[in-house]
CSV table of C-alpha atoms in Angstrom, one decimal:
chain,number,residue,atom,x,y,z
A,1,MET,CA,79.2,90.1,92.6
A,2,TYR,CA,78.1,93.5,93.8
A,3,THR,CA,74.6,94.2,95.1
A,4,ALA,CA,72.7,97.5,95.3
A,5,PRO,CA,69.2,98.1,96.8
A,6,THR,CA,66.1,98.8,94.7
A,7,THR,CA,63.8,101.7,95.5
A,8,GLY,CA,60.1,101.5,95.7
A,9,GLY,CA,60.1,98.1,94.1
A,10,GLU,CA,61.8,99.5,91.0
A,11,VAL,CA,64.9,97.9,89.6
A,12,LEU,CA,67.7,100.4,89.4
A,13,THR,CA,70.1,100.6,86.4
A,14,PRO,CA,73.7,100.2,87.4
A,15,ASN,CA,74.2,104.0,87.1
A,16,ASP,CA,71.2,104.7,89.4
A,17,ALA,CA,72.5,102.1,91.9
A,18,VAL,CA,75.9,103.9,92.0
A,19,LYS,CA,74.1,107.2,92.7
A,20,VAL,CA,72.1,105.7,95.6
A,21,LEU,CA,75.2,104.1,97.1
A,22,GLU,CA,77.3,107.2,96.8
A,23,GLU,CA,74.7,109.0,98.9
A,24,LEU,CA,74.7,106.3,101.5
A,25,LEU,CA,78.3,105.4,101.8
A,26,PRO,CA,80.9,107.0,104.1
A,27,ALA,CA,84.0,108.5,102.7
A,28,GLN,CA,86.1,106.2,100.6
A,29,ASN,CA,88.2,103.6,102.3
A,30,GLN,CA,86.8,104.3,105.8
A,31,SER,CA,85.4,101.7,108.1
A,32,TYR,CA,81.7,100.9,107.3
A,33,GLU,CA,79.1,98.3,107.8
A,34,LEU,CA,76.9,98.6,104.7
A,35,GLY,CA,74.6,95.8,105.8
A,36,LEU,CA,73.6,97.8,108.9
A,37,ARG,CA,73.3,101.1,107.1
A,38,LEU,CA,71.1,99.8,104.3
A,39,ASN,CA,69.3,97.1,106.3
A,40,LEU,CA,70.7,94.6,103.8
A,41,LYS,CA,72.5,91.4,104.7
A,42,PRO,CA,74.7,90.6,101.8
A,43,HIS,CA,75.9,87.4,103.4
A,44,GLU,CA,72.4,86.0,103.3
A,45,ILE,CA,72.2,86.7,99.6
A,46,SER,CA,75.6,85.0,99.1
A,47,GLU,CA,74.5,81.9,101.2
A,48,ALA,CA,71.1,81.7,99.3
A,49,HIS,CA,73.0,81.8,96.0
A,50,TYR,CA,75.5,79.1,97.2
A,51,LYS,CA,72.7,76.8,98.3
A,52,ALA,CA,70.7,77.4,95.0
A,53,CYS,CA,73.8,76.5,93.0
A,54,LEU,CA,74.4,73.3,94.9
A,55,TYR,CA,70.7,72.4,94.5
A,56,ALA,CA,71.1,72.9,90.8
A,57,GLY,CA,74.0,70.5,90.8
A,58,LEU,CA,76.7,73.1,90.1
A,59,CYS,CA,80.2,72.6,91.4
A,60,VAL,CA,80.6,75.7,93.7
A,61,SER,CA,83.2,75.6,96.4
A,62,GLY,CA,82.8,78.7,98.5
A,63,SER,CA,82.1,82.4,98.8
A,64,ASN,CA,83.5,85.4,100.7
A,65,ALA,CA,83.1,89.1,101.3
A,66,GLU,CA,85.4,91.4,99.3
A,67,VAL,CA,86.9,94.9,99.8
A,68,MET,CA,84.0,97.1,98.6
A,69,PRO,CA,80.8,97.5,100.5
A,70,ALA,CA,78.3,94.8,99.6
A,71,GLN,CA,80.9,93.2,97.3
A,72,TRP,CA,81.1,89.4,97.5
A,73,GLU,CA,82.7,86.7,95.4
A,74,TYR,CA,82.0,83.1,94.9
A,75,GLN,CA,84.1,80.2,93.6
A,76,VAL,CA,83.0,77.8,90.9
A,77,GLY,CA,85.0,74.6,90.6
A,78,PRO,CA,87.1,72.7,90.4
A,79,CYS,CA,85.7,71.6,87.1
A,80,PRO,CA,87.3,69.7,84.2
A,81,GLY,CA,88.1,71.7,81.0
A,82,THR,CA,85.5,73.8,79.4
A,83,ALA,CA,82.8,72.7,81.9
A,84,MET,CA,84.0,75.7,84.0
A,85,GLY,CA,82.5,78.2,81.5
A,86,ASP,CA,79.1,76.5,81.5
A,87,GLU,CA,78.9,76.3,85.2
A,88,LEU,CA,79.9,80.0,85.5
A,89,TRP,CA,77.2,81.1,83.2
A,90,ILE,CA,74.5,79.1,84.9
A,91,SER,CA,75.7,80.3,88.4
A,92,ARG,CA,75.4,83.9,87.2
A,93,TYR,CA,71.9,83.3,86.0
A,94,ILE,CA,71.0,81.8,89.4
A,95,LEU,CA,72.6,84.8,91.1
A,96,HIS,CA,70.4,87.2,89.3
A,97,ARG,CA,67.3,85.2,90.1
A,98,VAL,CA,68.2,84.9,93.8
A,99,ALA,CA,68.9,88.7,94.0
A,100,GLU,CA,65.4,89.4,92.8
A,101,ASP,CA,64.1,87.6,95.9
A,102,PHE,CA,66.0,89.9,98.1
A,103,GLY,CA,65.0,93.1,96.2
A,104,VAL,CA,68.5,93.9,94.9
A,105,ILE,CA,70.3,94.0,91.6
A,106,VAL,CA,73.7,92.5,90.9
A,107,THR,CA,76.2,94.0,88.6
A,108,LEU,CA,79.3,92.3,87.1
A,109,ASP,CA,80.8,95.6,86.1
A,110,PRO,CA,84.6,95.6,86.6
A,111,LYS,CA,84.5,99.0,88.4
A,112,PRO,CA,81.0,99.5,89.8
A,113,MET,CA,82.1,102.4,92.0
A,114,PRO,CA,84.4,105.1,90.6
A,115,GLY,CA,87.1,106.6,92.8
A,116,ASP,CA,89.3,105.1,95.5
A,117,TRP,CA,87.5,101.7,95.6
A,118,ASN,CA,88.7,98.3,94.5
A,119,GLY,CA,87.1,97.0,91.3
A,120,ALA,CA,85.5,93.6,90.7
A,121,GLY,CA,87.6,91.4,88.5
A,122,GLY,CA,86.9,87.7,87.9
A,123,HIS,CA,90.0,85.6,88.4
A,124,CYS,CA,90.4,82.1,87.0
A,125,ASN,CA,92.6,79.4,88.7
A,126,PHE,CA,93.7,76.6,86.4
A,127,SER,CA,96.3,73.9,86.1
A,128,THR,CA,97.2,71.0,83.8
A,129,SER,CA,98.6,67.7,84.6
A,130,ARG,CA,102.1,68.9,83.4
A,131,MET,CA,101.9,71.9,85.7
A,132,LYS,CA,101.3,69.6,88.7
A,133,ALA,CA,104.1,67.1,87.8
A,134,GLU,CA,107.8,67.4,88.4
A,135,ASN,CA,109.3,70.6,87.0
A,136,GLY,CA,105.8,72.1,87.0
A,137,MET,CA,107.0,75.6,87.6
A,138,LYS,CA,109.0,75.5,84.4
A,139,VAL,CA,105.8,74.5,82.5
A,140,MET,CA,103.9,77.4,84.2
A,141,GLU,CA,106.6,79.9,83.2
A,142,GLU,CA,106.5,78.7,79.6
A,143,ALA,CA,102.7,79.1,79.5
A,144,ILE,CA,103.0,82.6,81.1
A,145,GLN,CA,105.5,83.6,78.4
A,146,ARG,CA,103.0,82.6,75.7
A,147,LEU,CA,100.2,84.5,77.4
A,148,GLU,CA,102.4,87.6,77.6
A,149,LYS,CA,103.0,87.7,73.9
A,150,ARG,CA,99.2,88.1,73.3
A,151,HIS,CA,98.4,90.2,76.3
A,152,LYS,CA,96.9,93.1,74.4
A,153,GLU,CA,94.8,90.8,72.2
A,154,HIS,CA,93.5,89.0,75.3
A,155,ILE,CA,92.6,92.2,77.1
A,156,ILE,CA,90.3,93.1,74.2
A,157,LEU,CA,88.7,89.6,74.2
A,158,TYR,CA,88.2,89.5,78.0
A,159,ASP,CA,86.0,92.5,77.9
A,160,PRO,CA,82.7,92.7,75.9
A,161,SER,CA,83.6,96.4,75.4
A,162,GLY,CA,86.9,95.6,73.8
A,163,GLY,CA,89.0,96.6,76.9
A,164,VAL,CA,87.2,99.9,77.6
A,165,ASP,CA,85.5,98.7,80.8
A,166,ASN,CA,88.5,96.8,82.1
A,167,SER,CA,90.7,99.9,81.6
A,168,ARG,CA,88.6,101.5,84.4
A,169,ARG,CA,89.7,98.7,86.8
A,170,LEU,CA,93.2,97.8,85.6
A,171,THR,CA,94.9,101.0,86.7
A,172,GLY,CA,97.9,99.5,88.6
A,173,LEU,CA,96.2,100.5,91.9
A,174,HIS,CA,93.8,98.5,94.1
A,175,GLU,CA,95.5,95.2,93.7
A,176,THR,CA,95.7,95.3,89.9
A,177,ALA,CA,98.3,95.4,87.2
A,178,HIS,CA,98.0,98.3,84.7
A,179,ILE,CA,96.1,97.3,81.6
A,180,ASP,CA,99.1,98.0,79.4
A,181,GLN,CA,101.5,95.9,81.6
A,182,PHE,CA,101.8,92.1,82.0
A,183,PHE,CA,103.8,90.5,84.7
A,184,TRP,CA,103.5,87.5,87.0
A,185,GLY,CA,104.6,86.9,90.6
A,186,VAL,CA,104.4,84.5,93.4
A,187,ALA,CA,101.7,85.5,95.9
A,188,HIS,CA,101.7,89.0,94.3
A,189,ARG,CA,98.2,90.3,94.5
A,190,GLY,CA,98.8,93.0,91.9
A,191,ALA,CA,100.2,90.8,89.2
A,192,SER,CA,98.5,89.8,86.0
A,193,ILE,CA,99.1,86.2,86.9
A,194,ARG,CA,99.6,85.2,90.5
A,195,ILE,CA,101.1,81.8,91.4
A,196,PRO,CA,100.2,80.7,94.9
A,197,ARG,CA,103.1,80.5,97.3
A,198,GLY,CA,102.4,76.8,98.1
A,199,VAL,CA,102.4,76.0,94.4
A,200,ALA,CA,105.7,77.8,93.8
A,201,GLN,CA,107.3,76.0,96.8
A,202,GLY,CA,106.3,72.7,95.3
């Protein structure tokens, strides 16, 4: 989730929002407090969205600030099976409606700010009963090997633009793997698939 202000009551396009933010932001990767600079309080938007999702009966489990200015994420789940996809879509709809009340727009673009800024990638946590049972790491490694074989095909399918938009984010920098590479690691924030340390240690 990434928020940008509107001007004069008009909704900005993502490109216009980037231009506004570029004028207001300090140099890349410096300390900043966007909420004070723009008189916005992104945490209030995040909390309002969280409460609205709970009121709607969705299974949301948290939210937190991210690396970029005004960048927040929220967690949907845990959910059984394909219910995750339904809950995610509904939560996004609610997010856009809540943002309207605050006079901001939300973009889900994977790289809303060009340059030396982190992107905004959705990550999915999942497990099966076999992965949680004895020898679960072996089951995970087998699943990862199957995913690796179809990495390029999956990259195209993950992105409505056929991988073009994700190529702006998956550069091998800013806690990402390069779009053409696939690897996994334990507690590795730049891996294609990251296995939590606690899971790997059993």
